[in-house]
Tab-separated table of C-alpha atoms in Angstrom:
chain	number	residue	atom	x	y	z
M	278	UNK	CA	59.106	-23.966	131.667
M	279	UNK	CA	57.197	-23.851	134.439
M	280	UNK	CA	57.776	-20.252	135.136
M	281	UNK	CA	56.263	-19.988	131.711
M	282	UNK	CA	53.421	-21.823	132.928
M	283	UNK	CA	53.047	-20.235	136.049
M	284	UNK	CA	52.642	-17.085	134.043
M	285	UNK	CA	49.962	-18.420	131.799
M	286	UNK	CA	47.878	-19.537	134.477
M	287	UNK	CA	48.054	-16.239	136.253
M	288	UNK	CA	47.107	-14.259	133.058
M	289	UNK	CA	44.069	-16.507	131.901
M	290	UNK	CA	42.922	-16.623	135.352
M	291	UNK	CA	43.614	-13.068	135.744
M	292	UNK	CA	41.479	-11.994	132.637
M	293	UNK	CA	38.467	-14.305	133.224
M	294	UNK	CA	38.275	-12.561	136.596
M	295	UNK	CA	38.404	-8.820	135.014
M	296	UNK	CA	34.950	-9.872	133.915
M	297	UNK	CA	33.333	-11.881	136.479
M	298	UNK	CA	32.952	-10.836	139.900
M	299	UNK	CA	32.057	-14.297	141.125
M	300	UNK	CA	35.549	-15.894	140.004
M	301	UNK	CA	36.973	-12.594	142.419
M	302	UNK	CA	35.584	-13.244	145.367
M	303	UNK	CA	35.977	-16.952	145.116
M	304	UNK	CA	39.822	-16.437	144.578
M	305	UNK	CA	40.516	-13.442	146.415
M	306	UNK	CA	42.307	-13.100	150.068
M	307	UNK	CA	39.659	-12.190	152.135
M	308	UNK	CA	40.548	-12.988	156.108
M	309	UNK	CA	37.256	-13.843	157.247
M	310	UNK	CA	36.668	-16.712	154.731
M	311	UNK	CA	39.873	-18.600	156.010
M	312	UNK	CA	39.072	-17.863	159.737
M	313	UNK	CA	35.649	-18.951	159.695
M	314	UNK	CA	35.442	-20.596	156.600
M	315	UNK	CA	38.540	-22.351	156.599
M	316	UNK	CA	38.793	-21.633	152.656
M	317	UNK	CA	42.997	-21.809	153.087
M	318	UNK	CA	43.182	-22.272	149.057
M	319	UNK	CA	43.272	-18.295	149.551
M	320	UNK	CA	46.646	-17.623	150.641
M	321	UNK	CA	47.363	-19.205	147.638
M	322	UNK	CA	44.741	-18.221	144.489
M	323	UNK	CA	44.738	-14.755	145.632
M	324	UNK	CA	48.000	-14.283	143.831
M	325	UNK	CA	46.675	-15.530	140.379
M	326	UNK	CA	43.834	-12.036	140.216
M	327	UNK	CA	44.961	-8.868	139.454
M	328	UNK	CA	43.444	-6.022	140.317
M	329	UNK	CA	44.050	-4.750	136.405
M	330	UNK	CA	45.935	-5.074	133.280
M	331	UNK	CA	48.474	-2.378	134.375
M	332	UNK	CA	48.586	-4.939	137.812
M	333	UNK	CA	48.956	-7.606	135.954
M	334	UNK	CA	51.475	-6.743	132.851
M	335	UNK	CA	54.237	-5.254	136.063
M	336	UNK	CA	53.563	-8.297	138.091
M	337	UNK	CA	53.768	-10.402	134.683
M	338	UNK	CA	56.845	-9.105	133.134
M	339	UNK	CA	59.118	-8.977	136.215
M	340	UNK	CA	58.468	-12.862	136.850
M	341	UNK	CA	59.002	-13.346	133.084
M	342	UNK	CA	62.448	-12.064	133.325
M	343	UNK	CA	63.837	-13.037	136.366
M	344	UNK	CA	61.693	-16.531	137.114
M	345	UNK	CA	63.509	-18.049	133.747
M	346	UNK	CA	66.951	-17.455	135.315
M	347	UNK	CA	65.977	-18.693	138.810
M	348	UNK	CA	64.062	-21.432	137.476
M	349	UNK	CA	67.037	-23.705	136.515
M	350	UNK	CA	68.827	-22.673	140.032
M	351	UNK	CA	66.012	-23.681	142.346
M	352	UNK	CA	65.430	-26.826	140.578
M	353	UNK	CA	69.158	-28.211	140.678
M	354	UNK	CA	68.972	-27.765	144.036
M	355	UNK	CA	65.216	-29.013	144.558
M	356	UNK	CA	64.298	-31.203	141.559
M	357	UNK	CA	61.712	-30.143	138.534
M	358	UNK	CA	59.472	-29.246	140.827
M	359	UNK	CA	61.532	-27.332	142.885
M	360	UNK	CA	60.632	-23.372	141.614
M	361	UNK	CA	56.733	-24.093	141.252
M	362	UNK	CA	57.205	-24.975	144.997
M	363	UNK	CA	59.278	-22.066	146.256
M	364	UNK	CA	56.668	-19.973	143.787
M	365	UNK	CA	53.668	-21.307	146.231
M	366	UNK	CA	55.942	-20.374	149.079
M	367	UNK	CA	56.625	-17.387	147.913
M	368	UNK	CA	52.450	-16.202	147.755
M	369	UNK	CA	51.803	-17.956	150.389
M	370	UNK	CA	54.945	-16.674	153.441
M	371	UNK	CA	54.413	-12.886	151.995
M	372	UNK	CA	50.891	-12.871	152.584
M	373	UNK	CA	50.495	-14.425	156.224
M	374	UNK	CA	51.713	-11.679	158.056
M	375	UNK	CA	48.333	-9.484	156.352
M	376	UNK	CA	46.064	-12.323	157.055
M	377	UNK	CA	47.444	-12.270	160.579
M	378	UNK	CA	46.764	-8.773	161.180
M	379	UNK	CA	43.638	-8.681	159.254
M	380	UNK	CA	41.882	-11.594	160.201
M	381	UNK	CA	39.136	-10.690	161.992
M	382	UNK	CA	38.734	-7.360	159.264
M	383	UNK	CA	35.966	-8.024	157.129
M	384	UNK	CA	36.317	-5.404	154.963
M	385	UNK	CA	40.192	-6.096	153.967
M	386	UNK	CA	41.359	-8.092	150.675
M	387	UNK	CA	44.293	-8.165	149.029
M	388	UNK	CA	45.302	-9.945	145.807
M	389	UNK	CA	47.842	-10.503	143.644
M	390	UNK	CA	51.386	-11.934	142.802
M	391	UNK	CA	53.476	-9.647	143.791
M	392	UNK	CA	55.032	-11.374	147.110
M	393	UNK	CA	56.044	-14.527	145.261
M	394	UNK	CA	57.557	-11.870	142.275
M	395	UNK	CA	59.258	-10.300	145.236
M	396	UNK	CA	60.807	-13.681	146.237
M	397	UNK	CA	61.852	-14.414	143.277
M	398	UNK	CA	63.649	-11.202	142.011
M	399	UNK	CA	65.305	-11.086	145.346
M	400	UNK	CA	66.777	-14.530	144.795
M	401	UNK	CA	68.525	-13.468	141.463
M	402	UNK	CA	69.745	-10.205	143.006
M	403	UNK	CA	71.790	-12.892	145.591
M	404	UNK	CA	73.182	-14.158	142.546
M	405	UNK	CA	73.459	-11.237	140.385
M	406	UNK	CA	74.295	-7.777	142.632
M	407	UNK	CA	75.300	-5.934	140.506
M	408	UNK	CA	72.950	-6.876	137.193
M	409	UNK	CA	71.389	-4.265	135.865
M	410	UNK	CA	67.237	-3.740	136.009
M	411	UNK	CA	65.692	-1.314	133.999
M	412	UNK	CA	63.137	0.873	135.731
M	413	UNK	CA	61.720	2.981	132.941
M	414	UNK	CA	64.310	2.386	130.949
M	415	UNK	CA	66.851	3.376	133.137
M	416	UNK	CA	69.625	0.859	134.624
M	417	UNK	CA	70.029	0.070	137.680
M	418	UNK	CA	72.466	-2.557	139.505
M	419	UNK	CA	70.433	-4.602	140.832
M	420	UNK	CA	71.925	-4.410	144.610
M	421	UNK	CA	71.094	-0.779	144.610
M	422	UNK	CA	67.346	-0.908	143.053
M	423	UNK	CA	67.075	-3.708	145.890
M	424	UNK	CA	68.161	-1.074	148.670
M	425	UNK	CA	65.444	1.511	147.066
M	426	UNK	CA	63.076	-0.967	146.677
M	427	UNK	CA	62.590	-2.157	150.926
M	428	UNK	CA	63.339	1.594	151.836
M	429	UNK	CA	60.073	2.451	149.643
M	430	UNK	CA	58.305	0.113	150.917
M	431	UNK	CA	58.846	-0.326	154.464
M	432	UNK	CA	58.099	3.846	154.474
M	433	UNK	CA	54.937	3.155	152.519
M	434	UNK	CA	53.866	-0.165	154.663
M	435	UNK	CA	54.434	2.518	157.602
M	436	UNK	CA	51.771	5.638	156.168
M	437	UNK	CA	49.449	2.696	155.546
M	438	UNK	CA	47.759	4.343	152.242
M	439	UNK	CA	46.358	3.546	149.114
M	440	UNK	CA	45.475	-0.174	147.833
M	441	UNK	CA	49.027	-1.600	147.389
M	442	UNK	CA	50.514	-4.305	149.924
M	443	UNK	CA	54.074	-2.989	150.527
M	444	UNK	CA	53.980	-5.616	153.524
M	445	UNK	CA	53.630	-8.588	151.166
M	446	UNK	CA	56.174	-7.010	148.734
M	447	UNK	CA	58.785	-6.945	152.177
M	448	UNK	CA	57.861	-10.290	153.249
M	449	UNK	CA	58.463	-11.635	149.874
M	450	UNK	CA	61.704	-10.072	149.253
M	451	UNK	CA	62.639	-11.711	152.438
M	452	UNK	CA	61.075	-15.207	151.904
M	453	UNK	CA	63.019	-14.955	148.815
M	454	UNK	CA	66.418	-14.264	150.609
M	455	UNK	CA	66.361	-16.825	153.167
M	456	UNK	CA	65.063	-19.625	150.806
M	457	UNK	CA	67.870	-19.001	148.389
M	458	UNK	CA	70.200	-19.132	151.236
M	459	UNK	CA	68.936	-22.083	153.294
M	460	UNK	CA	68.891	-23.966	149.662
M	461	UNK	CA	72.392	-22.681	148.307
M	462	UNK	CA	74.446	-22.151	151.427
M	463	UNK	CA	77.103	-21.139	148.837
M	464	UNK	CA	75.433	-18.349	147.583
M	465	UNK	CA	76.270	-16.407	150.271
M	466	UNK	CA	79.504	-15.792	150.008
M	467	UNK	CA	79.736	-15.580	146.645
M	468	UNK	CA	76.972	-12.615	146.620
M	469	UNK	CA	79.646	-10.558	148.630
M	470	UNK	CA	82.511	-11.917	146.784
M	471	UNK	CA	80.896	-9.975	144.373
M	472	UNK	CA	79.400	-7.047	146.100
M	473	UNK	CA	82.918	-6.572	147.041
M	474	UNK	CA	84.123	-6.414	142.931
M	475	UNK	CA	81.369	-4.179	141.224
M	476	UNK	CA	83.035	-4.377	137.789
M	477	UNK	CA	82.353	-8.113	137.889
């Protein structure tokens, strides 16, 4: 249920922001606003807005497919609001390295839920490493996708080009794995067991 609520709120706010520059300015991660004005909410609200429709669509489709599966798993361990806490934590943790690196950079801005969505996706991969993830309609085993995703994100982050925050993708993925193992330590042995049996 909360997956759909997060998705709906993100879509509504993002669509509003597409035609409202002031709303974007109020919600986007702009480090000086946090450093100087203590507007700490930006460490979360940046995930409610997106650069364009495709950016929003990709993130929300990924959240829809993986969030519906992971929400019951997380809530079983942490209670009714567990998944919400997990998701919000993904927004904060995934963006912190970016914020710390750019906290004095008045030209830097970041937006989008990709870090938190990466956390949800990698949590899912721990539970189902051989599940199929469709990339442009091509089925790829989840664990293979995860390895390629990390390699690509590390490479692009080091290149430092473009407008995509690959650092947030990486930290979100790492947070998703660590959070899941801490909350449910047994998932690690299950993951390794499944990994050794590709036919499962």
